[in-house]
PDB file of C-alpha atoms and ligand atoms in Angstrom:
ATOM      1  CA  MET A   1     -32.961 -26.189 -17.107  1.00  0.00           C
ATOM      2  CA  PRO A   2     -35.110 -23.895 -19.292  1.00  0.00           C
ATOM      3  CA  LEU A   3     -33.849 -20.327 -19.617  1.00  0.00           C
ATOM      4  CA  LYS A   4     -35.625 -17.568 -17.688  1.00  0.00           C
ATOM      5  CA  LYS A   5     -37.805 -15.382 -19.874  1.00  0.00           C
ATOM      6  CA  VAL A   6     -37.066 -11.679 -19.915  1.00  0.00           C
ATOM      7  CA  LEU A   7     -39.028  -9.016 -21.763  1.00  0.00           C
ATOM      8  CA  ILE A   8     -37.051  -5.900 -22.705  1.00  0.00           C
ATOM      9  CA  LEU A   9     -39.185  -2.859 -23.481  1.00  0.00           C
ATOM     10  CA  GLY A  10     -36.932  -1.298 -26.079  1.00  0.00           C
ATOM     11  CA  GLY A  11     -36.699   1.191 -28.906  1.00  0.00           C
ATOM     12  CA  THR A  12     -33.376   2.615 -27.715  1.00  0.00           C
ATOM     13  CA  ARG A  13     -29.696   1.941 -28.340  1.00  0.00           C
ATOM     14  CA  GLU A  14     -29.279   0.907 -24.690  1.00  0.00           C
ATOM     15  CA  ALA A  15     -32.057  -1.684 -25.061  1.00  0.00           C
ATOM     16  CA  ALA A  16     -30.304  -3.172 -28.095  1.00  0.00           C
ATOM     17  CA  GLU A  17     -27.029  -3.345 -26.158  1.00  0.00           C
ATOM     18  CA  LEU A  18     -28.793  -5.029 -23.229  1.00  0.00           C
ATOM     19  CA  ALA A  19     -30.471  -7.611 -25.495  1.00  0.00           C
ATOM     20  CA  ALA A  20     -27.065  -8.518 -26.929  1.00  0.00           C
ATOM     21  CA  GLU A  21     -25.524  -8.751 -23.457  1.00  0.00           C
ATOM     22  CA  LEU A  22     -28.276 -10.970 -21.995  1.00  0.00           C
ATOM     23  CA  GLU A  23     -28.406 -13.167 -25.084  1.00  0.00           C
ATOM     24  CA  GLN A  24     -24.631 -13.577 -24.895  1.00  0.00           C
ATOM     25  CA  SER A  25     -24.817 -14.565 -21.206  1.00  0.00           C
ATOM     26  CA  GLY A  26     -26.714 -17.736 -22.166  1.00  0.00           C
ATOM     27  CA  LYS A  27     -28.882 -17.362 -19.047  1.00  0.00           C
ATOM     28  CA  TRP A  28     -31.927 -15.670 -20.497  1.00  0.00           C
ATOM     29  CA  ASP A  29     -34.560 -16.267 -23.134  1.00  0.00           C
ATOM     30  CA  VAL A  30     -34.652 -12.680 -24.442  1.00  0.00           C
ATOM     31  CA  THR A  31     -37.571 -10.948 -26.159  1.00  0.00           C
ATOM     32  CA  THR A  32     -37.397  -7.252 -27.056  1.00  0.00           C
ATOM     33  CA  SER A  33     -40.607  -5.351 -27.635  1.00  0.00           C
ATOM     34  CA  LEU A  34     -40.705  -2.432 -30.086  1.00  0.00           C
ATOM     35  CA  ALA A  35     -43.619  -0.052 -30.596  1.00  0.00           C
ATOM     36  CA  GLY A  36     -43.243  -0.257 -34.383  1.00  0.00           C
ATOM     37  CA  ARG A  37     -42.530   3.426 -35.017  1.00  0.00           C
ATOM     38  CA  THR A  38     -39.533   2.720 -37.309  1.00  0.00           C
ATOM     39  CA  LYS A  39     -40.193   1.019 -40.652  1.00  0.00           C
ATOM     40  CA  GLU A  40     -36.948  -0.947 -40.689  1.00  0.00           C
ATOM     41  CA  PRO A  41     -35.588  -1.305 -37.160  1.00  0.00           C
ATOM     42  CA  ALA A  42     -31.957  -2.387 -36.797  1.00  0.00           C
ATOM     43  CA  PRO A  43     -31.530  -6.137 -36.129  1.00  0.00           C
ATOM     44  CA  LEU A  44     -31.626  -7.170 -32.452  1.00  0.00           C
ATOM     45  CA  ALA A  45     -30.196 -10.142 -30.573  1.00  0.00           C
ATOM     46  CA  GLY A  46     -32.855 -12.575 -29.339  1.00  0.00           C
ATOM     47  CA  LYS A  47     -36.540 -12.514 -30.264  1.00  0.00           C
ATOM     48  CA  VAL A  48     -38.392  -9.386 -31.301  1.00  0.00           C
ATOM     49  CA  ARG A  49     -42.084  -8.559 -31.115  1.00  0.00           C
ATOM     50  CA  ILE A  50     -43.490  -5.406 -32.661  1.00  0.00           C
ATOM     51  CA  GLY A  51     -46.558  -3.276 -31.864  1.00  0.00           C
ATOM     52  CA  GLY A  52     -48.534  -2.065 -28.862  1.00  0.00           C
ATOM     53  CA  PHE A  53     -49.892  -4.514 -26.300  1.00  0.00           C
ATOM     54  CA  GLY A  54     -53.279  -2.800 -26.028  1.00  0.00           C
ATOM     55  CA  GLY A  55     -52.626  -0.853 -22.827  1.00  0.00           C
ATOM     56  CA  ALA A  56     -51.453  -1.949 -19.381  1.00  0.00           C
ATOM     57  CA  LYS A  57     -53.943  -4.814 -19.214  1.00  0.00           C
ATOM     58  CA  GLY A  58     -52.766  -6.073 -22.607  1.00  0.00           C
ATOM     59  CA  LEU A  59     -49.178  -6.000 -21.392  1.00  0.00           C
ATOM     60  CA  ALA A  60     -50.177  -7.906 -18.234  1.00  0.00           C
ATOM     61  CA  GLU A  61     -51.860 -10.500 -20.440  1.00  0.00           C
ATOM     62  CA  PHE A  62     -48.730 -10.784 -22.602  1.00  0.00           C
ATOM     63  CA  ILE A  63     -46.601 -11.313 -19.474  1.00  0.00           C
ATOM     64  CA  ARG A  64     -48.916 -14.072 -18.210  1.00  0.00           C
ATOM     65  CA  THR A  65     -49.364 -15.835 -21.548  1.00  0.00           C
ATOM     66  CA  ASN A  66     -45.656 -15.835 -22.300  1.00  0.00           C
ATOM     67  CA  GLU A  67     -44.603 -16.663 -18.726  1.00  0.00           C
ATOM     68  CA  ILE A  68     -42.279 -13.670 -18.546  1.00  0.00           C
ATOM     69  CA  GLU A  69     -40.260 -13.708 -15.313  1.00  0.00           C
ATOM     70  CA  LYS A  70     -38.693 -10.292 -15.572  1.00  0.00           C
ATOM     71  CA  VAL A  71     -39.449  -7.071 -17.446  1.00  0.00           C
ATOM     72  CA  ILE A  72     -36.697  -4.530 -18.090  1.00  0.00           C
ATOM     73  CA  ASP A  73     -37.878  -1.071 -19.106  1.00  0.00           C
ATOM     74  CA  VAL A  74     -35.167   0.454 -21.283  1.00  0.00           C
ATOM     75  CA  THR A  75     -37.497   2.736 -23.215  1.00  0.00           C
ATOM     76  CA  HIS A  76     -36.750   6.347 -24.046  1.00  0.00           C
ATOM     77  CA  PRO A  77     -37.100   8.690 -21.050  1.00  0.00           C
ATOM     78  CA  PHE A  78     -39.872  10.606 -22.816  1.00  0.00           C
ATOM     79  CA  ALA A  79     -41.875   7.423 -23.527  1.00  0.00           C
ATOM     80  CA  LYS A  80     -43.929   7.765 -20.374  1.00  0.00           C
ATOM     81  CA  THR A  81     -47.073   5.763 -21.186  1.00  0.00           C
ATOM     82  CA  ILE A  82     -45.312   2.469 -21.807  1.00  0.00           C
ATOM     83  CA  SER A  83     -43.271   2.900 -18.598  1.00  0.00           C
ATOM     84  CA  ALA A  84     -46.441   3.544 -16.578  1.00  0.00           C
ATOM     85  CA  ASN A  85     -48.086   0.527 -18.250  1.00  0.00           C
ATOM     86  CA  ALA A  86     -45.079  -1.648 -17.383  1.00  0.00           C
ATOM     87  CA  ALA A  87     -45.274  -0.594 -13.720  1.00  0.00           C
ATOM     88  CA  PHE A  88     -48.997  -1.433 -13.619  1.00  0.00           C
ATOM     89  CA  ALA A  89     -48.671  -4.737 -15.487  1.00  0.00           C
ATOM     90  CA  CYS A  90     -45.753  -5.971 -13.374  1.00  0.00           C
ATOM     91  CA  GLN A  91     -47.564  -5.120 -10.182  1.00  0.00           C
ATOM     92  CA  GLU A  92     -50.717  -6.872 -11.385  1.00  0.00           C
ATOM     93  CA  THR A  93     -48.847 -10.018 -12.412  1.00  0.00           C
ATOM     94  CA  GLY A  94     -46.274 -10.011  -9.590  1.00  0.00           C
ATOM     95  CA  THR A  95     -43.430  -9.781 -12.108  1.00  0.00           C
ATOM     96  CA  VAL A  96     -40.028  -8.270 -11.339  1.00  0.00           C
ATOM     97  CA  LEU A  97     -39.595  -4.879 -13.051  1.00  0.00           C
ATOM     98  CA  GLU A  98     -36.208  -3.287 -13.574  1.00  0.00           C
ATOM     99  CA  VAL A  99     -36.135   0.276 -14.888  1.00  0.00           C
ATOM    100  CA  ARG A 100     -33.016   1.503 -16.666  1.00  0.00           C
ATOM    101  CA  MET A 101     -33.568   5.150 -17.405  1.00  0.00           C
ATOM    102  CA  ARG A 102     -30.846   7.363 -18.887  1.00  0.00           C
ATOM    103  CA  ALA A 103     -29.759  10.322 -16.790  1.00  0.00           C
ATOM    104  CA  PRO A 104     -30.442  13.686 -18.433  1.00  0.00           C
ATOM    105  CA  TRP A 105     -27.529  15.642 -19.937  1.00  0.00           C
ATOM    106  CA  GLY A 106     -26.005  18.229 -17.624  1.00  0.00           C
ATOM    107  CA  LYS A 107     -25.054  21.711 -18.784  1.00  0.00           C
ATOM    108  CA  GLN A 108     -21.307  22.173 -19.359  1.00  0.00           C
ATOM    109  CA  ASP A 109     -19.078  25.220 -19.738  1.00  0.00           C
ATOM    110  CA  GLY A 110     -19.819  26.821 -23.083  1.00  0.00           C
ATOM    111  CA  ASP A 111     -23.353  25.440 -23.370  1.00  0.00           C
ATOM    112  CA  ARG A 112     -25.923  28.124 -24.216  1.00  0.00           C
ATOM    113  CA  TRP A 113     -29.102  26.361 -23.189  1.00  0.00           C
ATOM    114  CA  ILE A 114     -32.481  27.995 -22.867  1.00  0.00           C
ATOM    115  CA  ASP A 115     -34.323  25.623 -20.537  1.00  0.00           C
ATOM    116  CA  VAL A 116     -38.045  25.179 -21.194  1.00  0.00           C
ATOM    117  CA  GLY A 117     -40.676  22.813 -19.860  1.00  0.00           C
ATOM    118  CA  SER A 118     -42.778  21.998 -22.915  1.00  0.00           C
ATOM    119  CA  LEU A 119     -42.910  21.942 -26.703  1.00  0.00           C
ATOM    120  CA  GLU A 120     -45.222  24.959 -26.611  1.00  0.00           C
ATOM    121  CA  GLU A 121     -42.704  26.945 -24.527  1.00  0.00           C
ATOM    122  CA  ALA A 122     -39.909  25.907 -26.883  1.00  0.00           C
ATOM    123  CA  ALA A 123     -41.885  27.180 -29.891  1.00  0.00           C
ATOM    124  CA  ASN A 124     -42.523  30.496 -28.123  1.00  0.00           C
ATOM    125  CA  ALA A 125     -38.844  30.882 -27.176  1.00  0.00           C
ATOM    126  CA  LEU A 126     -37.681  31.139 -30.814  1.00  0.00           C
ATOM    127  CA  PRO A 127     -36.903  34.651 -32.021  1.00  0.00           C
ATOM    128  CA  SER A 128     -38.454  35.811 -35.265  1.00  0.00           C
ATOM    129  CA  GLY A 129     -36.269  34.932 -38.264  1.00  0.00           C
ATOM    130  CA  ALA A 130     -34.525  32.021 -36.498  1.00  0.00           C
ATOM    131  CA  ARG A 131     -33.190  29.155 -38.606  1.00  0.00           C
ATOM    132  CA  VAL A 132     -33.967  26.201 -36.411  1.00  0.00           C
ATOM    133  CA  PHE A 133     -32.711  22.631 -36.316  1.00  0.00           C
ATOM    134  CA  LEU A 134     -35.776  20.868 -34.915  1.00  0.00           C
ATOM    135  CA  ALA A 135     -34.253  17.703 -33.453  1.00  0.00           C
ATOM    136  CA  LEU A 136     -37.563  16.095 -32.517  1.00  0.00           C
ATOM    137  CA  GLY A 137     -39.554  13.072 -33.643  1.00  0.00           C
ATOM    138  CA  ARG A 138     -42.409  13.733 -36.032  1.00  0.00           C
ATOM    139  CA  GLN A 139     -45.092  13.411 -33.355  1.00  0.00           C
ATOM    140  CA  TYR A 140     -43.599  16.424 -31.526  1.00  0.00           C
ATOM    141  CA  ILE A 141     -43.233  19.006 -34.301  1.00  0.00           C
ATOM    142  CA  GLY A 142     -46.859  20.237 -34.390  1.00  0.00           C
ATOM    143  CA  ALA A 143     -46.312  23.004 -31.822  1.00  0.00           C
ATOM    144  CA  PHE A 144     -43.812  24.698 -34.190  1.00  0.00           C
ATOM    145  CA  THR A 145     -45.991  24.930 -37.294  1.00  0.00           C
ATOM    146  CA  LYS A 146     -47.480  28.241 -36.106  1.00  0.00           C
ATOM    147  CA  ARG A 147     -44.002  29.831 -36.309  1.00  0.00           C
ATOM    148  CA  ASN A 148     -44.219  30.843 -39.949  1.00  0.00           C
ATOM    149  CA  ASP A 149     -41.623  33.547 -39.223  1.00  0.00           C
ATOM    150  CA  CYS A 150     -38.892  30.866 -38.767  1.00  0.00           C
ATOM    151  CA  HIS A 151     -37.189  28.322 -41.055  1.00  0.00           C
ATOM    152  CA  PHE A 152     -36.934  24.689 -39.882  1.00  0.00           C
ATOM    153  CA  LEU A 153     -34.443  21.938 -40.646  1.00  0.00           C
ATOM    154  CA  ILE A 154     -36.015  18.569 -39.791  1.00  0.00           C
ATOM    155  CA  ARG A 155     -34.287  15.182 -39.819  1.00  0.00           C
ATOM    156  CA  MET A 156     -36.309  11.983 -39.909  1.00  0.00           C
ATOM    157  CA  VAL A 157     -35.354   8.324 -40.216  1.00  0.00           C
ATOM    158  CA  ASP A 158     -38.481   7.531 -42.280  1.00  0.00           C
ATOM    159  CA  MET A 159     -39.570  10.249 -44.697  1.00  0.00           C
ATOM    160  CA  PRO A 160     -43.217  11.326 -44.352  1.00  0.00           C
ATOM    161  CA  GLU A 161     -45.483  10.606 -47.315  1.00  0.00           C
ATOM    162  CA  THR A 162     -47.034  14.070 -47.315  1.00  0.00           C
ATOM    163  CA  GLU A 163     -45.700  17.624 -47.072  1.00  0.00           C
ATOM    164  CA  LEU A 164     -45.149  18.957 -43.553  1.00  0.00           C
ATOM    165  CA  PRO A 165     -47.284  21.955 -42.507  1.00  0.00           C
ATOM    166  CA  PHE A 166     -44.410  24.465 -42.208  1.00  0.00           C
ATOM    167  CA  SER A 167     -44.195  27.544 -44.387  1.00  0.00           C
ATOM    168  CA  SER A 168     -40.397  27.237 -44.688  1.00  0.00           C
ATOM    169  CA  TYR A 169     -38.534  23.992 -44.042  1.00  0.00           C
ATOM    170  CA  ARG A 170     -35.979  21.474 -45.307  1.00  0.00           C
ATOM    171  CA  LEU A 171     -36.397  17.797 -44.604  1.00  0.00           C
ATOM    172  CA  ILE A 172     -33.515  15.337 -44.601  1.00  0.00           C
ATOM    173  CA  ALA A 173     -33.676  11.558 -44.239  1.00  0.00           C
ATOM    174  CA  ALA A 174     -30.989  10.468 -41.794  1.00  0.00           C
ATOM    175  CA  LYS A 175     -30.279   9.180 -38.321  1.00  0.00           C
ATOM    176  CA  PRO A 176     -28.509  11.430 -35.819  1.00  0.00           C
ATOM    177  CA  SER A 177     -24.738  11.218 -36.227  1.00  0.00           C
ATOM    178  CA  SER A 178     -22.587  10.382 -33.224  1.00  0.00           C
ATOM    179  CA  ASN A 179     -19.794  12.522 -34.697  1.00  0.00           C
ATOM    180  CA  PRO A 180     -19.902  16.189 -33.526  1.00  0.00           C
ATOM    181  CA  ASN A 181     -18.000  17.292 -36.676  1.00  0.00           C
ATOM    182  CA  GLU A 182     -20.717  15.840 -38.911  1.00  0.00           C
ATOM    183  CA  GLU A 183     -23.421  17.515 -36.831  1.00  0.00           C
ATOM    184  CA  ALA A 184     -21.485  20.817 -36.963  1.00  0.00           C
ATOM    185  CA  ALA A 185     -21.232  20.538 -40.772  1.00  0.00           C
ATOM    186  CA  LEU A 186     -25.001  20.033 -41.038  1.00  0.00           C
ATOM    187  CA  LEU A 187     -25.660  23.030 -38.790  1.00  0.00           C
ATOM    188  CA  SER A 188     -23.314  25.320 -40.659  1.00  0.00           C
ATOM    189  CA  GLU A 189     -24.407  24.215 -44.179  1.00  0.00           C
ATOM    190  CA  ASN A 190     -27.960  25.132 -43.194  1.00  0.00           C
ATOM    191  CA  ASP A 191     -27.034  28.429 -41.454  1.00  0.00           C
ATOM    192  CA  ILE A 192     -28.714  27.195 -38.285  1.00  0.00           C
ATOM    193  CA  THR A 193     -29.094  29.783 -35.504  1.00  0.00           C
ATOM    194  CA  HIS A 194     -30.982  27.667 -32.916  1.00  0.00           C
ATOM    195  CA  ILE A 195     -31.428  23.998 -32.000  1.00  0.00           C
ATOM    196  CA  VAL A 196     -34.545  22.651 -30.342  1.00  0.00           C
ATOM    197  CA  CYS A 197     -34.329  19.266 -28.625  1.00  0.00           C
ATOM    198  CA  ARG A 198     -35.454  17.330 -25.584  1.00  0.00           C
ATOM    199  CA  ASN A 199     -33.096  16.392 -22.790  1.00  0.00           C
ATOM    200  CA  SER A 200     -32.978  12.713 -23.724  1.00  0.00           C
ATOM    201  CA  GLY A 201     -29.596  11.949 -22.157  1.00  0.00           C
ATOM    202  CA  GLY A 202     -27.412   9.125 -23.481  1.00  0.00           C
ATOM    203  CA  LYS A 203     -24.705   9.093 -26.122  1.00  0.00           C
ATOM    204  CA  GLY A 204     -26.721   8.567 -29.301  1.00  0.00           C
ATOM    205  CA  ALA A 205     -28.063  12.101 -29.690  1.00  0.00           C
ATOM    206  CA  TYR A 206     -25.359  14.025 -27.848  1.00  0.00           C
ATOM    207  CA  ALA A 207     -23.133  14.951 -30.814  1.00  0.00           C
ATOM    208  CA  LYS A 208     -25.377  17.858 -31.825  1.00  0.00           C
ATOM    209  CA  ILE A 209     -25.075  19.272 -28.280  1.00  0.00           C
ATOM    210  CA  VAL A 210     -21.277  19.140 -28.524  1.00  0.00           C
ATOM    211  CA  ALA A 211     -21.442  20.755 -31.976  1.00  0.00           C
ATOM    212  CA  ALA A 212     -23.704  23.543 -30.667  1.00  0.00           C
ATOM    213  CA  ARG A 213     -21.293  24.173 -27.771  1.00  0.00           C
ATOM    214  CA  GLU A 214     -18.328  24.418 -30.129  1.00  0.00           C
ATOM    215  CA  MET A 215     -20.216  26.732 -32.489  1.00  0.00           C
ATOM    216  CA  GLY A 216     -21.681  28.866 -29.662  1.00  0.00           C
ATOM    217  CA  LEU A 217     -25.246  28.129 -30.802  1.00  0.00           C
ATOM    218  CA  PRO A 218     -28.191  28.394 -28.408  1.00  0.00           C
ATOM    219  CA  VAL A 219     -30.063  25.171 -27.665  1.00  0.00           C
ATOM    220  CA  ILE A 220     -33.676  25.340 -26.567  1.00  0.00           C
ATOM    221  CA  MET A 221     -33.665  22.368 -24.223  1.00  0.00           C
ATOM    222  CA  ILE A 222     -36.990  20.794 -23.295  1.00  0.00           C
ATOM    223  CA  GLY A 223     -36.680  19.270 -19.822  1.00  0.00           C
ATOM    224  CA  ARG A 224     -38.250  16.003 -18.627  1.00  0.00           C
TER     225      ARG A 224
HETATM  226  P1  LIG B   1     -45.273   6.050 -25.240  1.00  0.00           P
HETATM  227  O1  LIG B   1     -45.915   7.356 -25.533  1.00  0.00           O
HETATM  228  O2  LIG B   1     -44.829   5.792 -23.862  1.00  0.00           O
HETATM  229  O3  LIG B   1     -46.235   4.852 -25.647  1.00  0.00           O
HETATM  230  C1  LIG B   1     -47.393   4.976 -26.444  1.00  0.00           C
HETATM  231  C2  LIG B   1     -47.902   3.583 -26.754  1.00  0.00           C
HETATM  232  O4  LIG B   1     -47.013   2.949 -27.689  1.00  0.00           O
HETATM  233  C3  LIG B   1     -47.933   2.655 -25.544  1.00  0.00           C
HETATM  234  O5  LIG B   1     -49.106   2.833 -24.807  1.00  0.00           O
HETATM  235  C4  LIG B   1     -47.815   1.302 -26.212  1.00  0.00           C
HETATM  236  O6  LIG B   1     -49.048   0.921 -26.804  1.00  0.00           O
HETATM  237  C5  LIG B   1     -46.881   1.562 -27.367  1.00  0.00           C
HETATM  238  N1  LIG B   1     -45.470   1.318 -27.023  1.00  0.00           N
HETATM  239  C6  LIG B   1     -44.519   2.194 -26.631  1.00  0.00           C
HETATM  240  N2  LIG B   1     -43.335   1.599 -26.467  1.00  0.00           N
HETATM  241  C7  LIG B   1     -43.544   0.291 -26.751  1.00  0.00           C
HETATM  242  C8  LIG B   1     -42.691  -0.838 -26.787  1.00  0.00           C
HETATM  243  N3  LIG B   1     -41.365  -0.740 -26.505  1.00  0.00           N
HETATM  244  N4  LIG B   1     -43.248  -2.027 -27.140  1.00  0.00           N
HETATM  245  C9  LIG B   1     -44.574  -2.122 -27.444  1.00  0.00           C
HETATM  246  N5  LIG B   1     -45.419  -1.091 -27.442  1.00  0.00           N
HETATM  247  C10 LIG B   1     -44.904   0.102 -27.109  1.00  0.00           C
HETATM  248  O7  LIG B   1     -44.040   5.805 -26.216  1.00  0.00           O
HETATM  249  P2  LIG B   1     -43.441   6.701 -27.410  1.00  0.00           P
HETATM  250  O8  LIG B   1     -42.876   7.937 -26.841  1.00  0.00           O
HETATM  251  O9  LIG B   1     -44.448   6.769 -28.518  1.00  0.00           O
HETATM  252  O10 LIG B   1     -42.204   5.777 -27.850  1.00  0.00           O
HETATM  253  C11 LIG B   1     -42.449   4.570 -28.556  1.00  0.00           C
HETATM  254  C12 LIG B   1     -41.177   3.762 -28.638  1.00  0.00           C
HETATM  255  O11 LIG B   1     -40.162   4.516 -29.279  1.00  0.00           O
HETATM  256  C13 LIG B   1     -40.608   3.339 -27.290  1.00  0.00           C
HETATM  257  O12 LIG B   1     -40.223   1.992 -27.428  1.00  0.00           O
HETATM  258  C14 LIG B   1     -39.422   4.238 -27.058  1.00  0.00           C
HETATM  259  O13 LIG B   1     -38.385   3.607 -26.327  1.00  0.00           O
HETATM  260  C15 LIG B   1     -39.003   4.538 -28.482  1.00  0.00           C
HETATM  261  N6  LIG B   1     -38.423   5.883 -28.607  1.00  0.00           N
HETATM  262  C16 LIG B   1     -39.148   6.947 -28.202  1.00  0.00           C
HETATM  263  C17 LIG B   1     -38.609   8.200 -28.301  1.00  0.00           C
HETATM  264  C18 LIG B   1     -39.373   9.402 -27.834  1.00  0.00           C
HETATM  265  O14 LIG B   1     -38.898  10.505 -28.076  1.00  0.00           O
HETATM  266  N7  LIG B   1     -40.496   9.267 -27.157  1.00  0.00           N
HETATM  267  C19 LIG B   1     -37.323   8.376 -28.847  1.00  0.00           C
HETATM  268  C20 LIG B   1     -36.611   7.261 -29.256  1.00  0.00           C
HETATM  269  C21 LIG B   1     -37.182   6.014 -29.136  1.00  0.00           C
HETATM  270  P3  LIG B   1     -50.084  -0.044 -26.030  1.00  0.00           P
HETATM  271  O15 LIG B   1     -50.685   0.817 -24.968  1.00  0.00           O
HETATM  272  O16 LIG B   1     -51.018  -0.486 -27.099  1.00  0.00           O
HETATM  273  O17 LIG B   1     -49.276  -1.169 -25.449  1.00  0.00           O
END
């Protein structure tokens, strides 16, 4: 019997783990879809397609053409457009949609979080003279460029080809570490006083939160 075709909307560690698990089960013909934001994505089990579908209608067309029987949305919790498109496309094509969304992190004893609702609010919450670890993807850093009274440490997987529009910043090419000691070393080497991040949930980006707790550093936490 031919295997059932599943489309995983990915771009997260959990999506990669799911692709491996379904591929291993021998019951599914697995395709993972990536947006194409990372130049060299880590290898994935099963097939991989890269790039946008051309909106919800494009995704519906992809589902029909490729006879997808099930879509699993394992995208990042802040990737809202693709999740909305998946809901529309699955409804239009009568395809089963499973959504696996990470729970947000909860505040623990010792956490010094300043909860905000937007990037703009996060930028305004920084005190003058702060040395900030901006733990955000490049498409989210624009709101902070007006804060020329602060210094920014920015970490990116793919280095930008042009200078960033900050008056004072340091850019490092790296992925987030899952080791709190490594994150703590980065924070202390750079004399960081504040962290800005979004409440993504999951394990992959949590080490910096543990490091901040241990160092007593405030985290400006952008909610969902
Ligand atoms: P988004 O705002 O929800 O999506 C913008 C557009 O990118 C979508 O309309 C779609 O284009 C395309 N797209 C997004 N995810 C796709 C996927 N898995 N496969 C094919 N096309 C996709 O998404 P985003 O926040 O830019 O995130 C893009 C990808 O990066 C997602 O796969 C997400 O899981 C991953 N990611 C995001 C974040 C984050 O902070 N947002 C963090 C880590 C990983 P079309 O309309 O043309 O189909």
